[in-house]
Short mmCIF file of C-alpha atoms and ligand atoms in Angstrom, two decimals:
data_model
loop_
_atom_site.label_atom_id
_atom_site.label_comp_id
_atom_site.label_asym_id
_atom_site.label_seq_id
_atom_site.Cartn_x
_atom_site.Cartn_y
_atom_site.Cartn_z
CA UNK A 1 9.10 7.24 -8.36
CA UNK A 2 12.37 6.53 -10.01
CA UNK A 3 15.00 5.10 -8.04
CA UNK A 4 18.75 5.72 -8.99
CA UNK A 5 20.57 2.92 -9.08
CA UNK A 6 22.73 2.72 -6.10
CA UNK A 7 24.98 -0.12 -4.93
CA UNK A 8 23.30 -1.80 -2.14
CA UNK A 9 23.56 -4.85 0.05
CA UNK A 10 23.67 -7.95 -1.81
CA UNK A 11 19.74 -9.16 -1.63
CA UNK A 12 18.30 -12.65 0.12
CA UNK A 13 15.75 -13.97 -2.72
CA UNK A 14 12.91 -11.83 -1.56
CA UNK A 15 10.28 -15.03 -2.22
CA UNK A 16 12.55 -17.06 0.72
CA UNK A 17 12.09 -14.37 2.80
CA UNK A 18 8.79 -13.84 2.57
CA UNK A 19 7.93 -17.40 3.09
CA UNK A 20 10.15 -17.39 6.22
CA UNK A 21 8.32 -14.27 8.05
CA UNK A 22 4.97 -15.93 6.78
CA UNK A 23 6.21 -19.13 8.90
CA UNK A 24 6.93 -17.82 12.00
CA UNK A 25 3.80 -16.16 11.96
CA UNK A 26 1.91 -19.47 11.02
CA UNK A 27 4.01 -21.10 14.04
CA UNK A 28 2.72 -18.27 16.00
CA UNK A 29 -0.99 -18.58 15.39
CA UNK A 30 -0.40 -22.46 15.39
CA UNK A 31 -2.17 -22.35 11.32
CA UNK A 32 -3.22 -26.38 9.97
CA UNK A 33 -0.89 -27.73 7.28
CA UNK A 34 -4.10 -26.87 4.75
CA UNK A 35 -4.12 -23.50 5.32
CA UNK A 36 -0.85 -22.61 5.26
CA UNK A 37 -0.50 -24.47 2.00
CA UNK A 38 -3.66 -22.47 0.79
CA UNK A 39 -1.63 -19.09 1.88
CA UNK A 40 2.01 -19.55 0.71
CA UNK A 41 0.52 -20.27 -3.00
CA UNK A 42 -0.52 -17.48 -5.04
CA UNK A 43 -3.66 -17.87 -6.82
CA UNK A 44 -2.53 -16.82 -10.06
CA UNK A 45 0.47 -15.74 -11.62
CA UNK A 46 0.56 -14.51 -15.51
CA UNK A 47 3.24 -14.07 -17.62
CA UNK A 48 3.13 -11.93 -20.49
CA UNK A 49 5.58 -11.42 -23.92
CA UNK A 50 4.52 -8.09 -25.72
CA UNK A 51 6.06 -6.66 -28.88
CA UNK A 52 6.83 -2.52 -28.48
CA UNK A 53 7.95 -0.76 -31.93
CA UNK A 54 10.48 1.81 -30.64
CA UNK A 55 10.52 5.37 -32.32
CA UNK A 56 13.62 3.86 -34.54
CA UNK A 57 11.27 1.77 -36.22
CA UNK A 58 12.54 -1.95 -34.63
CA UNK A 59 10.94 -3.85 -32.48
CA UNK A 60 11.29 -5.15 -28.82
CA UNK A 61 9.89 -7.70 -26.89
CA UNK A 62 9.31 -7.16 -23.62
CA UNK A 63 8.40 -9.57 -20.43
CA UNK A 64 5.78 -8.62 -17.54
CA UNK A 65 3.95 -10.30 -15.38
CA UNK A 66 0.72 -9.61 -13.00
CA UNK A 67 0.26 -11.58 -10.07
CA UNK A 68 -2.69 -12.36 -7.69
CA UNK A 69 -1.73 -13.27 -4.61
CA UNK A 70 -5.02 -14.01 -2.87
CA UNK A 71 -8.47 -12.97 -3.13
CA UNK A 72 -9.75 -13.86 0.38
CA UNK A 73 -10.33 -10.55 1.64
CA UNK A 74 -11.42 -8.87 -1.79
CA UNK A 75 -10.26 -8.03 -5.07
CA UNK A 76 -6.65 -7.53 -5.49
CA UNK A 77 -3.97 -4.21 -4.71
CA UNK A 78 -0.69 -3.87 -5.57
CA UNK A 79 1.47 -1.63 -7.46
CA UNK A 80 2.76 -2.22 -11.16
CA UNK A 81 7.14 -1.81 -11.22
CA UNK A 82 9.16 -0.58 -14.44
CA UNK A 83 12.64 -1.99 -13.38
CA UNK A 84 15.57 -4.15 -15.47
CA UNK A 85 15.88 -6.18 -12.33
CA UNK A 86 12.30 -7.40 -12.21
CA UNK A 87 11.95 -11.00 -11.51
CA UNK A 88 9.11 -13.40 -11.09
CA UNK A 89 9.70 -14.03 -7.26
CA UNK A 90 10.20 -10.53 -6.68
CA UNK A 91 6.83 -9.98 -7.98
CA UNK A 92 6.02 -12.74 -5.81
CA UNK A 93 6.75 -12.18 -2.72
CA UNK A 94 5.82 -7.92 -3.51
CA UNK A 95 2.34 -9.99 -4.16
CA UNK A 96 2.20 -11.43 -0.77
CA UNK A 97 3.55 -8.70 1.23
CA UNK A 98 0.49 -6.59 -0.49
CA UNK A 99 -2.42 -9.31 1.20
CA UNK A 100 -0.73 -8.53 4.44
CA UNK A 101 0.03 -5.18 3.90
CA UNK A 102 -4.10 -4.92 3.23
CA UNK A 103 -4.75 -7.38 6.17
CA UNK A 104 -3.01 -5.63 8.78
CA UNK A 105 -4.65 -2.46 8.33
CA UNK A 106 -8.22 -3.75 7.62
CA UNK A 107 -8.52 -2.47 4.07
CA UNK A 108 -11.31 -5.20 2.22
CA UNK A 109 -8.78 -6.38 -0.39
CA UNK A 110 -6.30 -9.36 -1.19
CA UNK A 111 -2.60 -8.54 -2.59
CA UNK A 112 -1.28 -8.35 -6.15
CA UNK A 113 1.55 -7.10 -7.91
CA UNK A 114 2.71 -6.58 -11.48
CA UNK A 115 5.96 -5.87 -13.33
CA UNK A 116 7.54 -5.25 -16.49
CA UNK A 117 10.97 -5.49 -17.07
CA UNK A 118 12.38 -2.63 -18.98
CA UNK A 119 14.63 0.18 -17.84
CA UNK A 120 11.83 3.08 -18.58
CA UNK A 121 14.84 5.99 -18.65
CA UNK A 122 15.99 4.46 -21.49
CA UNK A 123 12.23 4.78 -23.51
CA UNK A 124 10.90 8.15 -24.87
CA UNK A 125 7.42 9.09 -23.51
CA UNK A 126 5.87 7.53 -26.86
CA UNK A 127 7.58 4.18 -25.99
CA UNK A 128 6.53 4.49 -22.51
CA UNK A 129 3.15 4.77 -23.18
CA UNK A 130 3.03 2.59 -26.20
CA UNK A 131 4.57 -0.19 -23.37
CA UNK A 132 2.19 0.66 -20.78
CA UNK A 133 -0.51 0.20 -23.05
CA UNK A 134 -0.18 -3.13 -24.36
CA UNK A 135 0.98 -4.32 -20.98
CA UNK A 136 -2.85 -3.04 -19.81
CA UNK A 137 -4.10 -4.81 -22.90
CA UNK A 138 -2.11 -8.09 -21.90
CA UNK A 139 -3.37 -8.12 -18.66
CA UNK A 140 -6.52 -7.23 -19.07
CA UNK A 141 -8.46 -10.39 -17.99
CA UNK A 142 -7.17 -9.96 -14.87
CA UNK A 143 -7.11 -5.96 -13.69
CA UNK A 144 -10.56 -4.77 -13.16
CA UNK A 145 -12.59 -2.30 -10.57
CA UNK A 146 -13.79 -5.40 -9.14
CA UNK A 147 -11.49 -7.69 -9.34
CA UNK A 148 -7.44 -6.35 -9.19
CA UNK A 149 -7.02 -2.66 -8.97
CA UNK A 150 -3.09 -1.38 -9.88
CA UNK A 151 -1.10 1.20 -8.75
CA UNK A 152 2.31 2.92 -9.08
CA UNK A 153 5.82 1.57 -8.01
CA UNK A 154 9.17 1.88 -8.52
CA UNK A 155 9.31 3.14 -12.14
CA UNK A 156 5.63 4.22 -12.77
CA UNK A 157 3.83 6.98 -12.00
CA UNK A 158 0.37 9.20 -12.16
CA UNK A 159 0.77 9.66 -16.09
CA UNK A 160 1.28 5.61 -16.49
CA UNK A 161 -2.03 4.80 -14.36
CA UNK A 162 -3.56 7.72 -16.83
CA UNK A 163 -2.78 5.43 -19.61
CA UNK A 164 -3.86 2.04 -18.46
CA UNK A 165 -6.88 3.29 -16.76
CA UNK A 166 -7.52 5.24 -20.41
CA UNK A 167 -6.76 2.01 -22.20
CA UNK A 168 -9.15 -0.03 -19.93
CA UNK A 169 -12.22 2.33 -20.39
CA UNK A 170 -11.67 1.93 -24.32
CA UNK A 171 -11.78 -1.69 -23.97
CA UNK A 172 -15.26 -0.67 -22.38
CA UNK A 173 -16.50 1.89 -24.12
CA UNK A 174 -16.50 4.19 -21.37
CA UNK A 175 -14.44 5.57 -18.58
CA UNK A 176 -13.79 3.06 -15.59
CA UNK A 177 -11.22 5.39 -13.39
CA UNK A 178 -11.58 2.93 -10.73
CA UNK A 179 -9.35 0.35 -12.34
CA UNK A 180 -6.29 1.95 -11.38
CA UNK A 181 -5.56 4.50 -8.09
CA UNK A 182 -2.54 7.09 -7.59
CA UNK A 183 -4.07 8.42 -10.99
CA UNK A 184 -3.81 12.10 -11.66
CA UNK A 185 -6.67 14.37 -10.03
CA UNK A 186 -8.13 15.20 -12.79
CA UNK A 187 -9.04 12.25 -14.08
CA UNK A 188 -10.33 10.87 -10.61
CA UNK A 189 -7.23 10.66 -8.26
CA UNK A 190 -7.36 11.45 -4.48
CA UNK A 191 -6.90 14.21 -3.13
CA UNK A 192 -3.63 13.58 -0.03
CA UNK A 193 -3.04 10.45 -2.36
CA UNK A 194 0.74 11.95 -2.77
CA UNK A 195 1.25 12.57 0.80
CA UNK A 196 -0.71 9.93 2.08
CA UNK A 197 2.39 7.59 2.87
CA UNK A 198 5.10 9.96 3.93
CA UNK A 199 2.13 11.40 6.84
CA UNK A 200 1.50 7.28 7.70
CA UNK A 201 5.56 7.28 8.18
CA UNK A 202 4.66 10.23 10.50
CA UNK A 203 1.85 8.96 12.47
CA UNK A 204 3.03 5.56 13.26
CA UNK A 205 6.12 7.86 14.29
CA UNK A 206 4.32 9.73 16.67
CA UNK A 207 2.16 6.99 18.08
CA UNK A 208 5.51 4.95 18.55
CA UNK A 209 6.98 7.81 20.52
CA UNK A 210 3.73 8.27 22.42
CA UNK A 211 4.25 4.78 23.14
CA UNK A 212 8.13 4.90 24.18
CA UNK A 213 7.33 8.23 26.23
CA UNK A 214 9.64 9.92 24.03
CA UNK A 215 8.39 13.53 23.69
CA UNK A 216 8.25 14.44 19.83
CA UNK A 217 8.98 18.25 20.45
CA UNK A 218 13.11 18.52 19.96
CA UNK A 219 12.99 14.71 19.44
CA UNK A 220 16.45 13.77 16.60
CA UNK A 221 14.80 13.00 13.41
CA UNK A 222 17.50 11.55 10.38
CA UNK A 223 15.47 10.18 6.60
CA UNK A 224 17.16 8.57 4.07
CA UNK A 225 15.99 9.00 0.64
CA UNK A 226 14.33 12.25 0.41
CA UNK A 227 12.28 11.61 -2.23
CA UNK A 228 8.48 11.25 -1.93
CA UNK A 229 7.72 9.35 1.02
CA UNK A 230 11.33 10.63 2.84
CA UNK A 231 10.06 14.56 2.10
CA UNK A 232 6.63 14.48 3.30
CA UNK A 233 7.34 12.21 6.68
CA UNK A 234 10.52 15.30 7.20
CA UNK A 235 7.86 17.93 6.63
CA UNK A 236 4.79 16.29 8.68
CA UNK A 237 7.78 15.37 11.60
CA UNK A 238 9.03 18.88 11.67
CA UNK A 239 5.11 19.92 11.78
CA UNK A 240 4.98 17.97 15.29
CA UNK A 241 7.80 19.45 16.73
CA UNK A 242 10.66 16.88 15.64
CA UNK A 243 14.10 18.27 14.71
CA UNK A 244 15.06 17.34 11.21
CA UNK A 245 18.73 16.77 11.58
CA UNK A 246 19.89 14.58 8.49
CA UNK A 247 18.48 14.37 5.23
CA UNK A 248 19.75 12.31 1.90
CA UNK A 249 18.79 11.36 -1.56
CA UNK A 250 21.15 9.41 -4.26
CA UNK A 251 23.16 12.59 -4.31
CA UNK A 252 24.69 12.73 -1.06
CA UNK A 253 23.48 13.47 2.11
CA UNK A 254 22.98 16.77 4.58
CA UNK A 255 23.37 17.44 8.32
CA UNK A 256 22.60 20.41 10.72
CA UNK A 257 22.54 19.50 14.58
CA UNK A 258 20.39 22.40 15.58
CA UNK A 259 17.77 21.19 12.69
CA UNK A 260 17.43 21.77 8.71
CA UNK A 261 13.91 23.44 7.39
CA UNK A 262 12.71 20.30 5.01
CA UNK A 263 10.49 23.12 2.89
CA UNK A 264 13.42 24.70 2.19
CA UNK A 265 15.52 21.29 2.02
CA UNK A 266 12.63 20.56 -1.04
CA UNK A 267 13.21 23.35 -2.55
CA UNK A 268 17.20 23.34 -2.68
CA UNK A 269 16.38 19.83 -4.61
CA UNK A 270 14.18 20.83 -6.67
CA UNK A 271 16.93 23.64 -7.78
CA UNK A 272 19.68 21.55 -7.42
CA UNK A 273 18.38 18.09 -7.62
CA UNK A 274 19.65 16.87 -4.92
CA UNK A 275 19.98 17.26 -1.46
CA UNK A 276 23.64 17.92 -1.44
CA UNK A 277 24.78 21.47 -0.82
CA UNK A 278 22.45 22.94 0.96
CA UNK A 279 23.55 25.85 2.53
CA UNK A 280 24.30 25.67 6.63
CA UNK A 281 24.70 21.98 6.28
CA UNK A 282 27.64 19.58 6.63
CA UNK A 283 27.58 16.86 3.96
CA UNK A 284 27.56 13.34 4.98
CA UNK A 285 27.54 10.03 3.26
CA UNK A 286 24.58 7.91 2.63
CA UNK A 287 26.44 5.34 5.21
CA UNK A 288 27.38 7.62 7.53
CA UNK A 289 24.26 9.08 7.90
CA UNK A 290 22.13 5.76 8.65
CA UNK A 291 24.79 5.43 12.06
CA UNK A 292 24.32 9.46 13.11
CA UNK A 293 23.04 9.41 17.01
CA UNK A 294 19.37 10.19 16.51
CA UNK A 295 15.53 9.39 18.36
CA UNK A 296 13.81 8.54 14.94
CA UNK A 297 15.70 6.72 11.14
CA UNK A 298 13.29 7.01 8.78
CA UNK A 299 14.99 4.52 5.54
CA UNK A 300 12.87 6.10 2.92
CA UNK A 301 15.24 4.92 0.23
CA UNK A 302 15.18 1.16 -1.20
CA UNK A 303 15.34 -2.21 0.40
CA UNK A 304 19.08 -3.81 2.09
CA UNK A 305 20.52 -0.77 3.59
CA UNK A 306 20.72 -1.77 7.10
CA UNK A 307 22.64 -4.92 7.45
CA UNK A 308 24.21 -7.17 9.23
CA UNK A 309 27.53 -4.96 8.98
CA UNK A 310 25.85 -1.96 9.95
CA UNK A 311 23.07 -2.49 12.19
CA UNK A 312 25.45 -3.13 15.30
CA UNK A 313 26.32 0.50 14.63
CA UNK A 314 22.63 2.16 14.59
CA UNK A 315 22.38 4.76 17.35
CA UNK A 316 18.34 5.30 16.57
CA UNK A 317 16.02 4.42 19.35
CA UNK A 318 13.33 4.11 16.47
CA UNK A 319 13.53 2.78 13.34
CA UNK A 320 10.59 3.45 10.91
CA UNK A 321 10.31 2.04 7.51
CA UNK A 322 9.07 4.16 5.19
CA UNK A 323 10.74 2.09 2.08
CA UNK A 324 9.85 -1.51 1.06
CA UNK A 325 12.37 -4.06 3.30
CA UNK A 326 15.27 -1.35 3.99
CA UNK A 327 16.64 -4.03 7.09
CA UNK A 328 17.83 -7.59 5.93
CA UNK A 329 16.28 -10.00 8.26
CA UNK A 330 19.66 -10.84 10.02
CA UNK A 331 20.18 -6.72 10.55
CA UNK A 332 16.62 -7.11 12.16
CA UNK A 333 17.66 -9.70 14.71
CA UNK A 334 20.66 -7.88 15.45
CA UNK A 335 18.60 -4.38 16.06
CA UNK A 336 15.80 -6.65 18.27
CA UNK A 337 18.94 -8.17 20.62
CA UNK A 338 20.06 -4.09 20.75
CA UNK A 339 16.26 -3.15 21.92
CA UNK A 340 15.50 -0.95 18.57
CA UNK A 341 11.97 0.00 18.26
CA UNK A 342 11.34 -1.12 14.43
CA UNK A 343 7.99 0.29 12.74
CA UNK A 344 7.90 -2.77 9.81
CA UNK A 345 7.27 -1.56 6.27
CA UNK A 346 3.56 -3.22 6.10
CA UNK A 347 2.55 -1.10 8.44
CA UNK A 348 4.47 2.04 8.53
CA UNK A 349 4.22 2.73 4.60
CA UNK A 350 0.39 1.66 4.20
CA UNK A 351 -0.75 5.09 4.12
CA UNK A 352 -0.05 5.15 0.35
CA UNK A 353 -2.46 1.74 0.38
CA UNK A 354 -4.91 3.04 2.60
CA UNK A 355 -5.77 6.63 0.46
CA UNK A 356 -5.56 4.16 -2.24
CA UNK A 357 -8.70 2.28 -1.43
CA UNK A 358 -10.00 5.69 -0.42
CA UNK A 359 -9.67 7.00 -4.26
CA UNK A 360 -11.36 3.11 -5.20
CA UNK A 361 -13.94 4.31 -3.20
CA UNK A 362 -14.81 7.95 -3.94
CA UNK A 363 -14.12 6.82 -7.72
CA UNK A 364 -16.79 4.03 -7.57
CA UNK A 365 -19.13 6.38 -5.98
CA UNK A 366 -18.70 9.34 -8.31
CA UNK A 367 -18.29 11.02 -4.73
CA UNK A 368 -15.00 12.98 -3.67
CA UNK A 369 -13.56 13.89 -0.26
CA UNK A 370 -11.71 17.02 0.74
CA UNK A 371 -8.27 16.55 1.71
CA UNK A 372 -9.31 16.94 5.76
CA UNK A 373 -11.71 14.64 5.21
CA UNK A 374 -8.84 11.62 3.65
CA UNK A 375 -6.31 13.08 6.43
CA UNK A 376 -8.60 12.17 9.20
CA UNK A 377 -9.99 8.96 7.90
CA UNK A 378 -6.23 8.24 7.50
CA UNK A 379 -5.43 8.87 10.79
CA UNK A 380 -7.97 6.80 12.04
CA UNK A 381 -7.11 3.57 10.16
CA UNK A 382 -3.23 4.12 11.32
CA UNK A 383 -3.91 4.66 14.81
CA UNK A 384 -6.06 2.26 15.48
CA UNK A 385 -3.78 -0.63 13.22
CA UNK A 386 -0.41 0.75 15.33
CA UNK A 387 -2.57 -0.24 18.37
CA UNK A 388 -3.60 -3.38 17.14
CA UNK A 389 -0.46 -4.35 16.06
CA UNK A 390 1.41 -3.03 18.97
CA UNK A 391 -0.90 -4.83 21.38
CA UNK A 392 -0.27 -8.54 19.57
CA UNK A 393 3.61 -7.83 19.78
CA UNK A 394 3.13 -7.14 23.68
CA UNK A 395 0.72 -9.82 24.09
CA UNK A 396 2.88 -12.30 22.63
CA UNK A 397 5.87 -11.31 22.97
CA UNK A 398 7.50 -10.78 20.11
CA UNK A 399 8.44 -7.62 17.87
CA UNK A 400 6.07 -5.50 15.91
CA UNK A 401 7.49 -7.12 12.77
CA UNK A 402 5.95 -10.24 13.56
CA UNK A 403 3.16 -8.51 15.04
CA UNK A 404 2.14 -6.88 12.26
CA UNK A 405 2.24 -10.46 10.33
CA UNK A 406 0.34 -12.33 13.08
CA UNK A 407 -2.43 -9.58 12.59
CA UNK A 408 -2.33 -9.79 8.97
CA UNK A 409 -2.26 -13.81 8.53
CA UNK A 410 -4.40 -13.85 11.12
CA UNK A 411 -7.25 -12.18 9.36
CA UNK A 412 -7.00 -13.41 5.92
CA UNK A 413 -6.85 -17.33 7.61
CA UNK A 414 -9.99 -16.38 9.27
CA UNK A 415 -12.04 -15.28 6.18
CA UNK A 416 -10.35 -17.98 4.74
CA UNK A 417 -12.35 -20.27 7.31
CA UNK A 418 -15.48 -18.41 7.72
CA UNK A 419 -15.81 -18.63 3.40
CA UNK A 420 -15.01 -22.56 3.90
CA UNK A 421 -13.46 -24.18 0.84
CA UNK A 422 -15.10 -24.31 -2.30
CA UNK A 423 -17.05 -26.51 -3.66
P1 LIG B 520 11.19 8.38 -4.77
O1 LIG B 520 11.86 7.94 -6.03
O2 LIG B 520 10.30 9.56 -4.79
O3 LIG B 520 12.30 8.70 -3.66
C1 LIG B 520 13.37 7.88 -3.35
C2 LIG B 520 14.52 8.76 -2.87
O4 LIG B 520 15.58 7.92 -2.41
C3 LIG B 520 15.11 9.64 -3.96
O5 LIG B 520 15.31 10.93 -3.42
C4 LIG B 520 16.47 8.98 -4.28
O6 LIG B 520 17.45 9.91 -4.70
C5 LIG B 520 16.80 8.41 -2.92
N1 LIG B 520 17.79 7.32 -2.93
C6 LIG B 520 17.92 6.31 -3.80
N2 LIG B 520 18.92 5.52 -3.40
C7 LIG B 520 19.42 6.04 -2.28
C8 LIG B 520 20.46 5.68 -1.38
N3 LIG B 520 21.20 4.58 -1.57
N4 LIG B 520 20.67 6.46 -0.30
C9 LIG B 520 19.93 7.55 -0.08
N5 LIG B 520 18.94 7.93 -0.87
C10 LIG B 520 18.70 7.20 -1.96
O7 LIG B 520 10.46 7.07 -4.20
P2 LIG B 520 9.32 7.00 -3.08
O8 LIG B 520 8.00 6.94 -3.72
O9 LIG B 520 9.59 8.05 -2.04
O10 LIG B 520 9.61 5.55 -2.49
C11 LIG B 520 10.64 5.32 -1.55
C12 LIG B 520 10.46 3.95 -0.95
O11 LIG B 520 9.20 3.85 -0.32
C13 LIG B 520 10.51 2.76 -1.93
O12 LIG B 520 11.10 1.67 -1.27
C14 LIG B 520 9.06 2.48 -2.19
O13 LIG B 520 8.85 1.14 -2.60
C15 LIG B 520 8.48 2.73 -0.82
N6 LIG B 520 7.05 3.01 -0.82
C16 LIG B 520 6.56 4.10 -1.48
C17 LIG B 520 5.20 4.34 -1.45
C18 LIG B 520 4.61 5.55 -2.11
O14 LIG B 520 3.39 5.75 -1.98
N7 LIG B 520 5.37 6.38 -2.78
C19 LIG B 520 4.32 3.48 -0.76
C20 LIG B 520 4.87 2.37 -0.08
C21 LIG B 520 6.23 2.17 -0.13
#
């Protein structure tokens, strides 16, 4: 899941925001002082300073942390990032976003999220794993099947979760695989756990068009970043009929009015390793492409591309974010004034979350699904969230951003109430 680095829009301290969209949805459900106090603090944050011995024979310290957001709903989800920029807050507020990201689509568990910072192109595979297992070691009292359950991010992968769930079960003395999901299969991943958010991206796309009356056959379909999630929401789009008519990665970007084949887009990169070139196509820049006239803009990048300066330019009638917080909150007010229809992140890249809890479960039981079996139970969850979410953002008002947020606050609060306050 390695991102390039790429010069993007300068960020708001993710933490700030995060506490402002938690606030208007606190305003919203009209939440006592208590509780939002209870809800804006995370219940526990740890810091951790390792020592790794690189392959030259020094050593390096390294800084990660692991934080629990809450634990109202369950144990604790969230991925674990391998990034220089890593910070505290951004681990924060990633923390926070996970309880609601959990809350809005029913899943039984609270948010978390850890990070290390460390640029992992820059380690050998010995380093990496040497890293990623005495991170696991240093935050051991805290990850768990039961209590906080990791996953990959930006900068980790299948392999990684291999390693801490293999460090774990030593700990043990024998093999817990579900203390970490988005694990390889053999060792007790999902099956549709690598598609699983890329055909969310796609379903909460074709609901929303459903919705709009916009008929998906033919319908304009552009996707920035074509990487995981941007590659499987082009090929489960194109599956329903949708015309695939701009594609980028870090490398550039493609076009084709009358519609590019995204197998054979995948392909090209995987030759190539990029996007760029592919034959037929006109190239297009990254910035360029994010204005092109179009029904659907999938942002399956990073966070801060549309902003302020660009949004009054986006032609999409639908905006669906398949990356983490790819619109600045002032390019959000500016798309809501213009009457975009914007899928928020929570809900439009929970699939990955939601086959998550599905591997928790089948791993737990011992018990696996076939991949029709996940698909459908997928499906399920998302439709009936989008509806939910769709039908608080009509009810009062207000867009499916804050929708999705009054849904998700909304639930944890209530637990929160129902469990009363210890002792
Ligand atoms: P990935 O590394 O597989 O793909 C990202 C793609 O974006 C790559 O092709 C890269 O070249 C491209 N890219 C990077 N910068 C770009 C830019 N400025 N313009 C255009 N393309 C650019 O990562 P992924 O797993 O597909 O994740 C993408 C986003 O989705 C991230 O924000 C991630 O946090 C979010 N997300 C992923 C999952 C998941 O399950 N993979 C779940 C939830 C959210």
């Amino acid at each position: 899941m390695a991102l390039k680095a790429v010069k993007t829009a300068p960020q708001a301290d993710p933490w700030q925001v995060a506490l402002k969209q938690f606030a208007r949805a606190a305003d919203l459900l009209s939440l006592k002082r208590g509780i939002r106090e209870f809800l804006i603090h995370p219940k526990r944050e740890l810091t951790v300073n390792f020592p790794v011995q690189r392959e030259d024979g020094s050593v390096q310290v390294f800084t990660g942390f692991r934080i629990h957001h809450s634990t109202v709903l369950g144990p604790t989800k969230g991925g674990i990032r391998y990034h220089p920029d890593v910070t505290l807050e951004e681990i924060r507020a990633l923390a926070m976003l996970m309880t609601w990201k959990c809350a809005v689509v029913g899943l039984p568990y609270g948010g978390a999220k850890g990070g290390v910072i460390c640029d992992p192109k820059t380690l050998s595979p010995t380093e990496l794993e040497h890293l990623t297992r005495r991170y696991a070691t240093e935050i051991a009292m805290l990850i768990g099947p039961e209590s906080d359950i990791p996953a990959p991010d930006l900068g980790t992968n299948p392999q990684i979760m291999a390693w801490i769930m293999d460090t774990y079960s030593m700990h043990h003395g024998y093999s817990v695989p579900a203390v970490v999901t988005g694990k390889p299969i053999s060792i007790g991943g999902s099956a549709g756990r690598i598609e699983a958010t890329g055909r969310g991206v796609m379903i909460v796309a074709r609901e929303t068009a459903r919705h709009l009356g916009l008929p998906l056959a033919g319908a304009r379909v552009v996707v920035q970043g074509f990487g995981n999630v941007g590659s499987i929401a082009a090929q489960t789009l194109h599956a329903q009929g949708c015309r695939i008519i701009a594609a980028s990665d870090s490398g550039g970007g493609v076009y084709q009015a009358d519609g590019l084949d995204p197998e054979d887009l995948l392909r090209h990169k995987q030759h190539a390793g990029t996007v760029a070139g592919y034959r037929g196509s006109d190239a297009v820049t990254n910035a360029d492409l994010l204005e092109l006239p179009c029904d659907i803009l999938v942002p399956a990048a990073m966070e801060g591309q549309i902003t302020a300066e660009n949004a009054p330019r986006i032609k999409a009638r639908i905006v669906v974010e398949g990356a983490n917080g790819p619109i600045t909150p002032e390019a959000d007010e500016i798309l809501s004034e213009r009457k975009v229809f914007v899928v928020p992140d929570i809900l439009a890249n929970a699939g990955g979350v939601i086959v998550s809890y599905f591997e928790w479960v089948q791993d737990l039981q011992s018990f696996f699904w076939s991949e029709e079996e996940i698909n459908e139970r997928l499906e399920r969850i998302l439709v009936r969230s989008f509806r939910d979410v769709l039908a608080v953002s009509q009810e009062k008002k207000i867009e499916m951003r804050t929708g999705a947020l009054v849904r998700a606050v909304g639930r944890v609060a209530d637990a929160l109430l129902t469990r009363g306050i210890y002792p």
